[in-house]
Amino acid sequence: MSNIERTIETPKEKQNRHKAMEAIKVINSIKDDFKSPIESMNYFYDLFERVYCKNESLHNDKTKVGTMCIQIPSEIIYALDGVPIRLCNGFYTDDEIGSDLLPQKACPLVKATVGHFASNNFIDKPDIVFSPTTCDQKTKAGTIIRNYGFKVIDVDFPRTKESEGSREYWRKSIKQFAVELSKFKNKKLTKSNLEASIKKIGYAQSLYHKLSEYRKEEILPILGLDMFLITNAFFFDKIDSWTEAMEILLKEMKIRVDKKITVAGKRSPRIVFTGSPPIFPNYKIPLIIEQSDALIVADETCSSNRMFNDMVAVDEWNLYDMIDSISDKYLKACTCPIFTTNDDRIRRIIDLVKNYKADAVIYQAFAGCTVYEMEQRSVLEAMEKAGIAILYIESDYSPSQQGQLSTRIEAFVESIKNRRRRKK
Amino acid sequence: MSNLKKKINNMNLVRFRFWFQIVAFLLIVYGGYIGFDLGDKLPTFACVYNSDGTGGKCYLGMLQHDLNHHWETFLGFAGYAFSISLGMFIVWFWLLNKAWCGFVCPLGTMQDWITAFRKKLKIRFSQYDWSSRAKIKSIKWILLILLLIIPVMISNSVFGLPTLPNGLSMPFCDICPGRMLIPAFTGDFGQFYIDFSSKTEIVMTTLGMIIVGLFLVGSFIKKRFFCYFCPMAALQYTFSKPALLKLYKDGSKCTKCGDCYRACDMDILEIADDVTSKNLVTEDCTLCLKCVAACPEEGCLEANFVGKTIFESTKEGFIIRMAMDKKRELNEQH
Ligand code: SF4
Ligand code: SF4
Ligand code: SF4
Ligand code: SF4
Ligand code: SF4
């Protein structure tokens, strides 16, 4: 061997190298595999590369408030001058680490999250973690992480949202959360800082809604994959940079729509994506879908559309009314399948199909993500009733089974194209 | 045209309503001085006791008066008069439906002013919990039935019971806060008194004084406190279904986010949770349209007049009204 000087890689370096490989592969596919790329998407491609390949920290000087799921209100975190970092993880590398610590049949998202904490290898390490007790696995994951020496605070989350009891309960939880964070930050939550942050996030949401409007166009100007990147970037990006990048992107969208520049083929079927959340870089299924010449025009997942859709409405801008409004929004509007009933989610999917003129629904469930697996049947039945084609896919984070999955998805896409042709 | 529509959907409803209510209040309370008169069958509180100023009169007063007749006369001319009055009331009501409450009723407007005053003082409002809310609902119906039956029982013996004393001829007016408060705006405080002429009068006028007190304190704490108990609302609801102005909801677009419910002064839960009914004018609704303004879903809620959408929820309108349309700096205090 001539290469004697080669230094030995530490486990952390190895983990980072693997993660960088996973990340860059996805970024490159999105960048290169599709026609007429969007110039202003480069901000997002670079962002993911900077953070996940070059390990660049974005929030050195800030208190990083980790959240295990979308139910923790960013409005309050920003108001208290913290940065929300959503810890849902999509790396296979971390999933493998987590596999040694959790039951084999656990959800890969939870395994990857726990694996990430177990390796204690963070680019922006959270100073404190708030864990809403949503699904069982996330709830347990919170406790496991605590054992690794992180400061984890449970935020009690109810599993029904219709009753007044659960509404009151959740309002109390959110107040408690605000108190805990305020203590931790040694900063007071005030009317003015909360109002400013509600409006700030509202503005970010309004940009997302504007972008979504373009996805209703007959001639589609943006990939679903790009949308996932944009929304996933909100998990960890600086909010001001994010909104700025969105403003630029929106300008380009307008031009593209006017000039009829599209990312789609002539007959690309339009898909609504739902189920377990695609979290960067686990874009396995969305990638296959869009590489098979179908396009995701909308989604009902907590890593994207659901995260931005509903906005806080306040009637009287006093502190407590704002907190109540925020609590209500995070509970009442949530369509997560952990709730006793799944009706709101079904109605939402059907509405998306209608509004975005979609041809079909693709439903992904992570093997081990019980709630999405269980709700598969109810959604399938409802779609059948509404005459909407749907494909259910179980997947995980591993790079294998790619071939089998693409065969199924391609066949589905083909069948939709045929259906369309027959209709004409 | 579509530009105008956009303007309307993006409007600041709170401000629009505030000014509309002021104009309506002025006309109803002082309209009489300039000869403005909408008659005495209005489906809203415009008190007859405001003798000089009133620009229109409340039908409840007329209704109680109409019912105080012997059976025989009632089957004759009195019944005829009663039908005409009721017909007039219905015609007025058809036009605006419950928007009489949300936009015209001076008692409603006064409560909104008291609310605005509370807001200025930065004091928080209170709410009923859902079970008490459900119980409260029936009170206005009980009041309505009483105000219908008592006048009848003054002139007639019902079920062989003795007739009631004449002091009860306007039983609801005696306890209606409108009787004291509306004339007060024209400088007439003459209704603030306790009538010692008979036992009935003592009881009723004392009750009236207490209720005015409750009205003032209650609506300071709770938005539209009195409207929860108002028999006019019950009477209105009886005729609400065919009215021309409607509050429609397209349940398929609703995300049940509850924003509308949060904005509703009457705590109407159905507005958010009912995704199957189309007509959402419930018995307590005042058609104030605050819910439409607070709904972020495109075309999910709408005010509809004779089949035409006049104001509907839009994302853009929501964002503008919540002042989320501009970039804002976070207050950062290091
Ligand atoms: S599916 Fe539900 S519990 Fe799971 S991460 Fe999403 S919102 Fe949270
Ligand atoms: S006292 Fe009340 S019910 Fe009677 S006429 Fe006046 S406003 Fe109407
Ligand atoms: S419900 Fe309220 S607004 Fe309507 S008539 Fe009664 S007092 Fe007036
Ligand atoms: S605000 Fe609109 S979307 Fe939200 S619950 Fe009410 S009607 Fe439904
Ligand atoms: S349901 Fe809507 S229109 Fe009716 S009272 Fe409530 S906010 Fe006003």
mmCIF file with all atom_site columns, N, CA, C and O in Angstrom, chain A residues 264-293:
data_model
loop_
_atom_site.group_PDB
_atom_site.id
_atom_site.type_symbol
_atom_site.label_atom_id
_atom_site.label_alt_id
_atom_site.label_comp_id
_atom_site.label_asym_id
_atom_site.label_entity_id
_atom_site.label_seq_id
_atom_site.pdbx_PDB_ins_code
_atom_site.Cartn_x
_atom_site.Cartn_y
_atom_site.Cartn_z
_atom_site.occupancy
_atom_site.B_iso_or_equiv
_atom_site.pdbx_formal_charge
_atom_site.auth_seq_id
_atom_site.auth_comp_id
_atom_site.auth_asym_id
_atom_site.auth_atom_id
_atom_site.pdbx_PDB_model_num
ATOM 1   N N  . ALA A 1 264 ? -43.104 19.376 -16.864 1.00 0.00 ? 264 ALA A N  1
ATOM 2   C CA . ALA A 1 264 ? -43.858 18.158 -17.139 1.00 0.00 ? 264 ALA A CA 1
ATOM 3   C C  . ALA A 1 264 ? -43.742 17.713 -18.590 1.00 0.00 ? 264 ALA A C  1
ATOM 4   O O  . ALA A 1 264 ? -43.398 18.498 -19.465 1.00 0.00 ? 264 ALA A O  1
ATOM 5   N N  . GLY A 1 265 ? -44.070 16.463 -18.792 1.00 0.00 ? 265 GLY A N  1
ATOM 6   C CA . GLY A 1 265 ? -44.217 15.974 -20.151 1.00 0.00 ? 265 GLY A CA 1
ATOM 7   C C  . GLY A 1 265 ? -45.623 16.301 -20.626 1.00 0.00 ? 265 GLY A C  1
ATOM 8   O O  . GLY A 1 265 ? -46.410 16.894 -19.883 1.00 0.00 ? 265 GLY A O  1
ATOM 9   N N  . LYS A 1 266 ? -45.935 15.916 -21.835 1.00 0.00 ? 266 LYS A N  1
ATOM 10  C CA . LYS A 1 266 ? -47.256 16.247 -22.378 1.00 0.00 ? 266 LYS A CA 1
ATOM 11  C C  . LYS A 1 266 ? -48.378 15.560 -21.620 1.00 0.00 ? 266 LYS A C  1
ATOM 12  O O  . LYS A 1 266 ? -49.445 16.114 -21.431 1.00 0.00 ? 266 LYS A O  1
ATOM 13  N N  . ARG A 1 267 ? -48.104 14.329 -21.249 1.00 0.00 ? 267 ARG A N  1
ATOM 14  C CA . ARG A 1 267 ? -49.179 13.547 -20.650 1.00 0.00 ? 267 ARG A CA 1
ATOM 15  C C  . ARG A 1 267 ? -48.934 13.201 -19.188 1.00 0.00 ? 267 ARG A C  1
ATOM 16  O O  . ARG A 1 267 ? -49.578 12.301 -18.673 1.00 0.00 ? 267 ARG A O  1
ATOM 17  N N  . SER A 1 268 ? -48.024 13.889 -18.562 1.00 0.00 ? 268 SER A N  1
ATOM 18  C CA . SER A 1 268 ? -47.701 13.508 -17.189 1.00 0.00 ? 268 SER A CA 1
ATOM 19  C C  . SER A 1 268 ? -48.937 13.535 -16.298 1.00 0.00 ? 268 SER A C  1
ATOM 20  O O  . SER A 1 268 ? -49.575 14.570 -16.157 1.00 0.00 ? 268 SER A O  1
ATOM 21  N N  . PRO A 1 269 ? -49.259 12.399 -15.685 1.00 0.00 ? 269 PRO A N  1
ATOM 22  C CA . PRO A 1 269 ? -50.388 12.398 -14.759 1.00 0.00 ? 269 PRO A CA 1
ATOM 23  C C  . PRO A 1 269 ? -50.071 13.257 -13.533 1.00 0.00 ? 269 PRO A C  1
ATOM 24  O O  . PRO A 1 269 ? -48.919 13.391 -13.138 1.00 0.00 ? 269 PRO A O  1
ATOM 25  N N  . ARG A 1 270 ? -51.115 13.815 -12.956 1.00 0.00 ? 270 ARG A N  1
ATOM 26  C CA . ARG A 1 270 ? -50.941 14.681 -11.779 1.00 0.00 ? 270 ARG A CA 1
ATOM 27  C C  . ARG A 1 270 ? -51.310 13.894 -10.530 1.00 0.00 ? 270 ARG A C  1
ATOM 28  O O  . ARG A 1 270 ? -52.379 13.290 -10.449 1.00 0.00 ? 270 ARG A O  1
ATOM 29  N N  . ILE A 1 271 ? -50.416 13.939 -9.560  1.00 0.00 ? 271 ILE A N  1
ATOM 30  C CA . ILE A 1 271 ? -50.554 13.086 -8.388  1.00 0.00 ? 271 ILE A CA 1
ATOM 31  C C  . ILE A 1 271 ? -50.683 13.926 -7.124  1.00 0.00 ? 271 ILE A C  1
ATOM 32  O O  . ILE A 1 271 ? -50.010 14.931 -6.962  1.00 0.00 ? 271 ILE A O  1
ATOM 33  N N  . VAL A 1 272 ? -51.565 13.485 -6.220  1.00 0.00 ? 272 VAL A N  1
ATOM 34  C CA . VAL A 1 272 ? -51.555 14.012 -4.856  1.00 0.00 ? 272 VAL A CA 1
ATOM 35  C C  . VAL A 1 272 ? -50.863 12.977 -3.983  1.00 0.00 ? 272 VAL A C  1
ATOM 36  O O  . VAL A 1 272 ? -51.211 11.800 -4.006  1.00 0.00 ? 272 VAL A O  1
ATOM 37  N N  . PHE A 1 273 ? -49.882 13.432 -3.254  1.00 0.00 ? 273 PHE A N  1
ATOM 38  C CA . PHE A 1 273 ? -49.076 12.524 -2.435  1.00 0.00 ? 273 PHE A CA 1
ATOM 39  C C  . PHE A 1 273 ? -49.544 12.603 -0.993  1.00 0.00 ? 273 PHE A C  1
ATOM 40  O O  . PHE A 1 273 ? -49.783 13.683 -0.464  1.00 0.00 ? 273 PHE A O  1
ATOM 41  N N  . THR A 1 274 ? -49.678 11.455 -0.348  1.00 0.00 ? 274 THR A N  1
ATOM 42  C CA . THR A 1 274 ? -50.086 11.495 1.062   1.00 0.00 ? 274 THR A CA 1
ATOM 43  C C  . THR A 1 274 ? -49.404 10.389 1.857   1.00 0.00 ? 274 THR A C  1
ATOM 44  O O  . THR A 1 274 ? -48.762 9.516  1.290   1.00 0.00 ? 274 THR A O  1
ATOM 45  N N  . GLY A 1 275 ? -49.547 10.448 3.161   1.00 0.00 ? 275 GLY A N  1
ATOM 46  C CA . GLY A 1 275 ? -49.016 9.385  4.004   1.00 0.00 ? 275 GLY A CA 1
ATOM 47  C C  . GLY A 1 275 ? -47.827 9.814  4.833   1.00 0.00 ? 275 GLY A C  1
ATOM 48  O O  . GLY A 1 275 ? -47.680 10.982 5.172   1.00 0.00 ? 275 GLY A O  1
ATOM 49  N N  . SER A 1 276 ? -46.979 8.846  5.165   1.00 0.00 ? 276 SER A N  1
ATOM 50  C CA . SER A 1 276 ? -45.801 9.142  5.988   1.00 0.00 ? 276 SER A CA 1
ATOM 51  C C  . SER A 1 276 ? -44.960 10.204 5.297   1.00 0.00 ? 276 SER A C  1
ATOM 52  O O  . SER A 1 276 ? -44.779 10.177 4.090   1.00 0.00 ? 276 SER A O  1
ATOM 53  N N  . PRO A 1 277 ? -44.430 11.117 6.084   1.00 0.00 ? 277 PRO A N  1
ATOM 54  C CA . PRO A 1 277 ? -43.799 12.306 5.500   1.00 0.00 ? 277 PRO A CA 1
ATOM 55  C C  . PRO A 1 277 ? -42.461 12.030 4.821   1.00 0.00 ? 277 PRO A C  1
ATOM 56  O O  . PRO A 1 277 ? -41.584 11.402 5.405   1.00 0.00 ? 277 PRO A O  1
ATOM 57  N N  . PRO A 1 278 ? -42.271 12.532 3.584   1.00 0.00 ? 278 PRO A N  1
ATOM 58  C CA . PRO A 1 278 ? -40.965 12.464 2.945   1.00 0.00 ? 278 PRO A CA 1
ATOM 59  C C  . PRO A 1 278 ? -40.057 13.498 3.612   1.00 0.00 ? 278 PRO A C  1
ATOM 60  O O  . PRO A 1 278 ? -40.364 14.673 3.632   1.00 0.00 ? 278 PRO A O  1
ATOM 61  N N  . ILE A 1 279 ? -38.983 13.004 4.199   1.00 0.00 ? 279 ILE A N  1
ATOM 62  C CA . ILE A 1 279 ? -38.064 13.903 4.883   1.00 0.00 ? 279 ILE A CA 1
ATOM 63  C C  . ILE A 1 279 ? -36.702 13.752 4.239   1.00 0.00 ? 279 ILE A C  1
ATOM 64  O O  . ILE A 1 279 ? -36.227 12.620 4.047   1.00 0.00 ? 279 ILE A O  1
ATOM 65  N N  . PHE A 1 280 ? -36.114 14.854 3.878   1.00 0.00 ? 280 PHE A N  1
ATOM 66  C CA . PHE A 1 280 ? -34.848 14.823 3.167   1.00 0.00 ? 280 PHE A CA 1
ATOM 67  C C  . PHE A 1 280 ? -33.842 13.945 3.909   1.00 0.00 ? 280 PHE A C  1
ATOM 68  O O  . PHE A 1 280 ? -33.724 14.070 5.132   1.00 0.00 ? 280 PHE A O  1
ATOM 69  N N  . PRO A 1 281 ? -33.043 13.117 3.283   1.00 0.00 ? 281 PRO A N  1
ATOM 70  C CA . PRO A 1 281 ? -33.016 12.836 1.844   1.00 0.00 ? 281 PRO A CA 1
ATOM 71  C C  . PRO A 1 281 ? -33.822 11.615 1.451   1.00 0.00 ? 281 PRO A C  1
ATOM 72  O O  . PRO A 1 281 ? -33.621 11.079 0.371   1.00 0.00 ? 281 PRO A O  1
ATOM 73  N N  . ASN A 1 282 ? -34.759 11.194 2.321   1.00 0.00 ? 282 ASN A N  1
ATOM 74  C CA . ASN A 1 282 ? -35.569 10.036 1.940   1.00 0.00 ? 282 ASN A CA 1
ATOM 75  C C  . ASN A 1 282 ? -36.694 10.458 0.997   1.00 0.00 ? 282 ASN A C  1
ATOM 76  O O  . ASN A 1 282 ? -37.838 10.549 1.390   1.00 0.00 ? 282 ASN A O  1
ATOM 77  N N  . TYR A 1 283 ? -36.312 10.758 -0.216  1.00 0.00 ? 283 TYR A N  1
ATOM 78  C CA . TYR A 1 283 ? -37.318 11.123 -1.224  1.00 0.00 ? 283 TYR A CA 1
ATOM 79  C C  . TYR A 1 283 ? -37.537 9.972  -2.190  1.00 0.00 ? 283 TYR A C  1
ATOM 80  O O  . TYR A 1 283 ? -37.903 10.171 -3.348  1.00 0.00 ? 283 TYR A O  1
ATOM 81  N N  . LYS A 1 284 ? -37.275 8.789  -1.689  1.00 0.00 ? 284 LYS A N  1
ATOM 82  C CA . LYS A 1 284 ? -37.338 7.598  -2.512  1.00 0.00 ? 284 LYS A CA 1
ATOM 83  C C  . LYS A 1 284 ? -38.584 7.544  -3.390  1.00 0.00 ? 284 LYS A C  1
ATOM 84  O O  . LYS A 1 284 ? -38.500 7.530  -4.606  1.00 0.00 ? 284 LYS A O  1
ATOM 85  N N  . ILE A 1 285 ? -39.730 7.538  -2.745  1.00 0.00 ? 285 ILE A N  1
ATOM 86  C CA . ILE A 1 285 ? -40.975 7.382  -3.504  1.00 0.00 ? 285 ILE A CA 1
ATOM 87  C C  . ILE A 1 285 ? -41.260 8.596  -4.395  1.00 0.00 ? 285 ILE A C  1
ATOM 88  O O  . ILE A 1 285 ? -41.504 8.445  -5.588  1.00 0.00 ? 285 ILE A O  1
ATOM 89  N N  . PRO A 1 286 ? -41.195 9.824  -3.849  1.00 0.00 ? 286 PRO A N  1
ATOM 90  C CA . PRO A 1 286 ? -41.428 10.972 -4.731  1.00 0.00 ? 286 PRO A CA 1
ATOM 91  C C  . PRO A 1 286 ? -40.485 10.981 -5.936  1.00 0.00 ? 286 PRO A C  1
ATOM 92  O O  . PRO A 1 286 ? -40.917 11.317 -7.053  1.00 0.00 ? 286 PRO A O  1
ATOM 93  N N  . LEU A 1 287 ? -39.241 10.584 -5.728  1.00 0.00 ? 287 LEU A N  1
ATOM 94  C CA . LEU A 1 287 ? -38.298 10.547 -6.854  1.00 0.00 ? 287 LEU A CA 1
ATOM 95  C C  . LEU A 1 287 ? -38.758 9.559  -7.926  1.00 0.00 ? 287 LEU A C  1
ATOM 96  O O  . LEU A 1 287 ? -38.795 9.891  -9.117  1.00 0.00 ? 287 LEU A O  1
ATOM 97  N N  . ILE A 1 288 ? -39.115 8.361  -7.472  1.00 0.00 ? 288 ILE A N  1
ATOM 98  C CA . ILE A 1 288 ? -39.563 7.373  -8.473  1.00 0.00 ? 288 ILE A CA 1
ATOM 99  C C  . ILE A 1 288 ? -40.799 7.895  -9.201  1.00 0.00 ? 288 ILE A C  1
ATOM 100 O O  . ILE A 1 288 ? -40.921 7.772  -10.413 1.00 0.00 ? 288 ILE A O  1
ATOM 101 N N  . ILE A 1 289 ? -41.703 8.497  -8.445  1.00 0.00 ? 289 ILE A N  1
ATOM 102 C CA . ILE A 1 289 ? -42.933 8.994  -9.077  1.00 0.00 ? 289 ILE A CA 1
ATOM 103 C C  . ILE A 1 289 ? -42.593 9.991  -10.181 1.00 0.00 ? 289 ILE A C  1
ATOM 104 O O  . ILE A 1 289 ? -43.046 9.876  -11.319 1.00 0.00 ? 289 ILE A O  1
ATOM 105 N N  . GLU A 1 290 ? -41.759 10.952 -9.843  1.00 0.00 ? 290 GLU A N  1
ATOM 106 C CA . GLU A 1 290 ? -41.506 12.003 -10.834 1.00 0.00 ? 290 GLU A CA 1
ATOM 107 C C  . GLU A 1 290 ? -40.566 11.530 -11.937 1.00 0.00 ? 290 GLU A C  1
ATOM 108 O O  . GLU A 1 290 ? -40.646 12.018 -13.059 1.00 0.00 ? 290 GLU A O  1
ATOM 109 N N  . GLN A 1 291 ? -39.738 10.563 -11.618 1.00 0.00 ? 291 GLN A N  1
ATOM 110 C CA . GLN A 1 291 ? -38.911 9.999  -12.694 1.00 0.00 ? 291 GLN A CA 1
ATOM 111 C C  . GLN A 1 291 ? -39.739 9.122  -13.631 1.00 0.00 ? 291 GLN A C  1
ATOM 112 O O  . GLN A 1 291 ? -39.348 8.878  -14.764 1.00 0.00 ? 291 GLN A O  1
ATOM 113 N N  . SER A 1 292 ? -40.879 8.660  -13.139 1.00 0.00 ? 292 SER A N  1
ATOM 114 C CA . SER A 1 292 ? -41.748 7.844  -13.997 1.00 0.00 ? 292 SER A CA 1
ATOM 115 C C  . SER A 1 292 ? -42.691 8.721  -14.799 1.00 0.00 ? 292 SER A C  1
ATOM 116 O O  . SER A 1 292 ? -43.744 8.261  -15.240 1.00 0.00 ? 292 SER A O  1
ATOM 117 N N  . ASP A 1 293 ? -42.410 9.993  -14.899 1.00 0.00 ? 293 ASP A N  1
ATOM 118 C CA . ASP A 1 293 ? -43.216 10.905 -15.698 1.00 0.00 ? 293 ASP A CA 1
ATOM 119 C C  . ASP A 1 293 ? -44.600 11.167 -15.111 1.00 0.00 ? 293 ASP A C  1
ATOM 120 O O  . ASP A 1 293 ? -45.568 11.364 -15.825 1.00 0.00 ? 293 ASP A O  1
#
